[in-house]
Amino acid sequence: MQSNKVMFHLILYILILTAIVFAIGNFATSYYSKARTMNNEATASSEFTKFDLYMLKTLKAEETKIRKVGTVDGDESSYFVTFQQEDGSTYSFIKKGNLLYYNQIKLCENVDYFRVVVDRSEKESITVDLTISGEKRSLQYVIN
């Protein structure tokens, strides 16, 4: 009788301990998954900010004009845009693979989509549709 009680308590202890270990494992997996997602979102936000900084720097210079806009090798998700300033210097944004370059500088990584649309109706402006790490943004800039 006594040994049956001990065996019952031992089995009950093992079952409860197993349930606790599984619960902690599920909690840890959920926590790290959310932390990884937040890290990816922060990285994408940083990439958008970097792109915005370089685009504004290029467009706010005196007498900046759009020199050329088009697709890269006919790929509709890969555009390029080239600007020319009054001193003759040119600056390009181009998507190659999943990278976005500013001239020869690797500006952004994990770029899924980069599209540039020029609007010359009232004031010349460009709209940039950009997807980085699955996060989409549409940015609009007015050219001086």
PDB file of C-alpha atoms in Angstrom:
ATOM      1  CA  MET A   1       0.000   0.000   0.000  1.00  0.00           C
ATOM      2  CA  GLN A   2       2.763   2.372   0.962  1.00  0.00           C
ATOM      3  CA  SER A   3       4.738   1.690  -2.234  1.00  0.00           C
ATOM      4  CA  ASN A   4       1.645   2.393  -4.394  1.00  0.00           C
ATOM      5  CA  LYS A   5       1.288   5.800  -2.732  1.00  0.00           C
ATOM      6  CA  VAL A   6       4.959   6.611  -3.314  1.00  0.00           C
ATOM      7  CA  MET A   7       4.721   5.563  -6.987  1.00  0.00           C
ATOM      8  CA  PHE A   8       1.587   7.666  -7.438  1.00  0.00           C
ATOM      9  CA  HIS A   9       3.284  10.762  -5.946  1.00  0.00           C
ATOM     10  CA  LEU A  10       6.400  10.149  -8.044  1.00  0.00           C
ATOM     11  CA  ILE A  11       4.381   9.930 -11.281  1.00  0.00           C
ATOM     12  CA  LEU A  12       2.350  12.997 -10.277  1.00  0.00           C
ATOM     13  CA  TYR A  13       5.577  14.901  -9.544  1.00  0.00           C
ATOM     14  CA  ILE A  14       7.049  13.956 -12.944  1.00  0.00           C
ATOM     15  CA  LEU A  15       3.853  15.010 -14.785  1.00  0.00           C
ATOM     16  CA  ILE A  16       3.692  18.381 -13.011  1.00  0.00           C
ATOM     17  CA  LEU A  17       7.399  19.006 -13.593  1.00  0.00           C
ATOM     18  CA  THR A  18       6.995  18.136 -17.303  1.00  0.00           C
ATOM     19  CA  ALA A  19       4.033  20.533 -17.629  1.00  0.00           C
ATOM     20  CA  ILE A  20       6.022  23.337 -15.979  1.00  0.00           C
ATOM     21  CA  VAL A  21       9.014  22.771 -18.268  1.00  0.00           C
ATOM     22  CA  PHE A  22       6.751  22.868 -21.363  1.00  0.00           C
ATOM     23  CA  ALA A  23       5.042  26.053 -20.133  1.00  0.00           C
ATOM     24  CA  ILE A  24       8.379  27.793 -19.565  1.00  0.00           C
ATOM     25  CA  GLY A  25       9.571  26.613 -22.992  1.00  0.00           C
ATOM     26  CA  ASN A  26       6.469  28.018 -24.705  1.00  0.00           C
ATOM     27  CA  PHE A  27       6.857  31.320 -22.867  1.00  0.00           C
ATOM     28  CA  ALA A  28      10.540  31.601 -23.830  1.00  0.00           C
ATOM     29  CA  THR A  29       9.819  30.768 -27.483  1.00  0.00           C
ATOM     30  CA  SER A  30       7.064  33.385 -27.619  1.00  0.00           C
ATOM     31  CA  TYR A  31       9.290  35.980 -25.941  1.00  0.00           C
ATOM     32  CA  TYR A  32      12.220  35.460 -28.309  1.00  0.00           C
ATOM     33  CA  SER A  33       9.926  35.435 -31.337  1.00  0.00           C
ATOM     34  CA  LYS A  34       8.469  38.809 -30.363  1.00  0.00           C
ATOM     35  CA  ALA A  35      11.932  40.180 -29.593  1.00  0.00           C
ATOM     36  CA  ARG A  36      13.163  39.072 -33.039  1.00  0.00           C
ATOM     37  CA  THR A  37      10.147  40.720 -34.705  1.00  0.00           C
ATOM     38  CA  MET A  38      10.766  43.975 -32.841  1.00  0.00           C
ATOM     39  CA  ASN A  39      14.433  43.872 -33.850  1.00  0.00           C
ATOM     40  CA  ASN A  40      13.487  43.414 -37.533  1.00  0.00           C
ATOM     41  CA  GLU A  41      11.039  46.337 -37.331  1.00  0.00           C
ATOM     42  CA  ALA A  42      13.675  48.555 -35.720  1.00  0.00           C
ATOM     43  CA  THR A  43      16.173  47.591 -38.421  1.00  0.00           C
ATOM     44  CA  ALA A  44      13.663  48.409 -41.184  1.00  0.00           C
ATOM     45  CA  SER A  45      12.876  51.747 -39.543  1.00  0.00           C
ATOM     46  CA  SER A  46      16.584  52.538 -39.400  1.00  0.00           C
ATOM     47  CA  GLU A  47      16.947  51.696 -43.103  1.00  0.00           C
ATOM     48  CA  PHE A  48      14.024  53.999 -44.017  1.00  0.00           C
ATOM     49  CA  THR A  49      15.568  56.805 -41.976  1.00  0.00           C
ATOM     50  CA  LYS A  50      18.929  56.356 -43.702  1.00  0.00           C
ATOM     51  CA  PHE A  51      17.286  56.464 -47.131  1.00  0.00           C
ATOM     52  CA  ASP A  52      15.258  59.545 -46.194  1.00  0.00           C
ATOM     53  CA  LEU A  53      18.373  61.331 -44.915  1.00  0.00           C
ATOM     54  CA  TYR A  54      20.328  60.784 -48.134  1.00  0.00           C
ATOM     55  CA  MET A  55      17.352  61.639 -50.360  1.00  0.00           C
ATOM     56  CA  LEU A  56      16.711  64.898 -48.505  1.00  0.00           C
ATOM     57  CA  LYS A  57      20.406  65.772 -48.581  1.00  0.00           C
ATOM     58  CA  THR A  58      20.432  65.284 -52.355  1.00  0.00           C
ATOM     59  CA  LEU A  59      17.185  67.126 -53.077  1.00  0.00           C
ATOM     60  CA  LYS A  60      17.751  70.128 -50.827  1.00  0.00           C
ATOM     61  CA  ALA A  61      20.946  71.156 -52.614  1.00  0.00           C
ATOM     62  CA  GLU A  62      20.637  74.153 -54.942  1.00  0.00           C
ATOM     63  CA  GLU A  63      19.437  73.538 -58.497  1.00  0.00           C
ATOM     64  CA  THR A  64      18.923  69.791 -58.251  1.00  0.00           C
ATOM     65  CA  LYS A  65      17.255  68.287 -61.316  1.00  0.00           C
ATOM     66  CA  ILE A  66      16.159  64.783 -62.194  1.00  0.00           C
ATOM     67  CA  ARG A  67      18.474  63.492 -64.875  1.00  0.00           C
ATOM     68  CA  LYS A  68      17.152  59.984 -65.435  1.00  0.00           C
ATOM     69  CA  VAL A  69      14.577  57.559 -63.983  1.00  0.00           C
ATOM     70  CA  GLY A  70      13.932  53.993 -65.038  1.00  0.00           C
ATOM     71  CA  THR A  71      13.853  50.314 -64.231  1.00  0.00           C
ATOM     72  CA  VAL A  72      16.917  48.168 -63.688  1.00  0.00           C
ATOM     73  CA  ASP A  73      17.085  45.586 -66.489  1.00  0.00           C
ATOM     74  CA  GLY A  74      13.296  45.700 -66.958  1.00  0.00           C
ATOM     75  CA  ASP A  75      12.595  44.529 -63.375  1.00  0.00           C
ATOM     76  CA  GLU A  76       9.446  46.351 -62.181  1.00  0.00           C
ATOM     77  CA  SER A  77      10.513  46.087 -58.527  1.00  0.00           C
ATOM     78  CA  SER A  78      13.927  47.665 -59.162  1.00  0.00           C
ATOM     79  CA  TYR A  79      14.123  51.295 -60.189  1.00  0.00           C
ATOM     80  CA  PHE A  80      16.901  53.831 -60.307  1.00  0.00           C
ATOM     81  CA  VAL A  81      16.896  57.615 -60.196  1.00  0.00           C
ATOM     82  CA  THR A  82      19.775  59.942 -61.032  1.00  0.00           C
ATOM     83  CA  PHE A  83      19.946  63.590 -59.964  1.00  0.00           C
ATOM     84  CA  GLN A  84      22.231  66.291 -61.310  1.00  0.00           C
ATOM     85  CA  GLN A  85      23.180  69.441 -59.456  1.00  0.00           C
ATOM     86  CA  GLU A  86      24.219  72.768 -60.944  1.00  0.00           C
ATOM     87  CA  ASP A  87      27.917  72.074 -60.378  1.00  0.00           C
ATOM     88  CA  GLY A  88      27.621  68.999 -62.629  1.00  0.00           C
ATOM     89  CA  SER A  89      27.822  66.371 -59.899  1.00  0.00           C
ATOM     90  CA  THR A  90      25.419  63.428 -60.199  1.00  0.00           C
ATOM     91  CA  TYR A  91      23.872  61.310 -57.475  1.00  0.00           C
ATOM     92  CA  SER A  92      22.064  58.004 -58.064  1.00  0.00           C
ATOM     93  CA  PHE A  93      19.809  55.747 -56.056  1.00  0.00           C
ATOM     94  CA  ILE A  94      19.702  52.254 -57.556  1.00  0.00           C
ATOM     95  CA  LYS A  95      18.375  48.886 -56.379  1.00  0.00           C
ATOM     96  CA  LYS A  96      20.549  45.883 -57.223  1.00  0.00           C
ATOM     97  CA  GLY A  97      19.372  42.563 -55.845  1.00  0.00           C
ATOM     98  CA  ASN A  98      18.047  43.235 -52.377  1.00  0.00           C
ATOM     99  CA  LEU A  99      20.384  46.192 -51.775  1.00  0.00           C
ATOM    100  CA  LEU A 100      19.824  49.894 -52.389  1.00  0.00           C
ATOM    101  CA  TYR A 101      22.855  51.951 -53.348  1.00  0.00           C
ATOM    102  CA  TYR A 102      23.522  55.669 -53.195  1.00  0.00           C
ATOM    103  CA  ASN A 103      26.188  56.094 -55.870  1.00  0.00           C
ATOM    104  CA  GLN A 104      28.627  53.341 -54.794  1.00  0.00           C
ATOM    105  CA  ILE A 105      27.607  53.339 -51.112  1.00  0.00           C
ATOM    106  CA  LYS A 106      25.476  50.433 -49.858  1.00  0.00           C
ATOM    107  CA  LEU A 107      22.631  52.395 -48.298  1.00  0.00           C
ATOM    108  CA  CYS A 108      19.910  49.862 -47.372  1.00  0.00           C
ATOM    109  CA  GLU A 109      19.688  46.086 -47.047  1.00  0.00           C
ATOM    110  CA  ASN A 110      16.709  43.706 -47.408  1.00  0.00           C
ATOM    111  CA  VAL A 111      15.018  45.974 -49.963  1.00  0.00           C
ATOM    112  CA  ASP A 112      12.139  44.054 -51.517  1.00  0.00           C
ATOM    113  CA  TYR A 113      10.733  46.838 -53.683  1.00  0.00           C
ATOM    114  CA  PHE A 114      11.965  50.248 -54.863  1.00  0.00           C
ATOM    115  CA  ARG A 115       9.903  52.336 -57.269  1.00  0.00           C
ATOM    116  CA  VAL A 116      10.250  55.989 -58.250  1.00  0.00           C
ATOM    117  CA  VAL A 117       7.439  58.005 -59.871  1.00  0.00           C
ATOM    118  CA  VAL A 118       8.047  61.566 -61.118  1.00  0.00           C
ATOM    119  CA  ASP A 119       5.191  64.080 -61.038  1.00  0.00           C
ATOM    120  CA  ARG A 120       5.721  67.243 -63.065  1.00  0.00           C
ATOM    121  CA  SER A 121       2.165  68.621 -62.839  1.00  0.00           C
ATOM    122  CA  GLU A 122       2.515  71.689 -60.571  1.00  0.00           C
ATOM    123  CA  LYS A 123       5.818  71.570 -58.754  1.00  0.00           C
ATOM    124  CA  GLU A 124       8.224  68.830 -59.724  1.00  0.00           C
ATOM    125  CA  SER A 125       8.079  66.050 -57.151  1.00  0.00           C
ATOM    126  CA  ILE A 126       8.895  62.389 -56.837  1.00  0.00           C
ATOM    127  CA  THR A 127       7.117  59.608 -55.010  1.00  0.00           C
ATOM    128  CA  VAL A 128       9.218  56.711 -53.760  1.00  0.00           C
ATOM    129  CA  ASP A 129       7.538  53.417 -52.911  1.00  0.00           C
ATOM    130  CA  LEU A 130       9.901  51.405 -50.759  1.00  0.00           C
ATOM    131  CA  THR A 131       9.533  48.016 -49.072  1.00  0.00           C
ATOM    132  CA  ILE A 132      12.237  46.954 -46.629  1.00  0.00           C
ATOM    133  CA  SER A 133      11.979  43.658 -44.723  1.00  0.00           C
ATOM    134  CA  GLY A 134       8.287  43.443 -45.630  1.00  0.00           C
ATOM    135  CA  GLU A 135       7.461  46.927 -44.293  1.00  0.00           C
ATOM    136  CA  LYS A 136       6.034  49.262 -46.962  1.00  0.00           C
ATOM    137  CA  ARG A 137       6.316  53.031 -47.094  1.00  0.00           C
ATOM    138  CA  SER A 138       5.489  55.658 -49.668  1.00  0.00           C
ATOM    139  CA  LEU A 139       7.624  58.784 -49.423  1.00  0.00           C
ATOM    140  CA  GLN A 140       7.042  61.987 -51.382  1.00  0.00           C
ATOM    141  CA  TYR A 141       9.644  64.685 -52.037  1.00  0.00           C
ATOM    142  CA  VAL A 142       9.350  68.106 -53.705  1.00  0.00           C
ATOM    143  CA  ILE A 143      12.317  69.162 -55.785  1.00  0.00           C
ATOM    144  CA  ASN A 144      13.591  72.744 -55.414  1.00  0.00           C
TER     145      ASN A 144
END
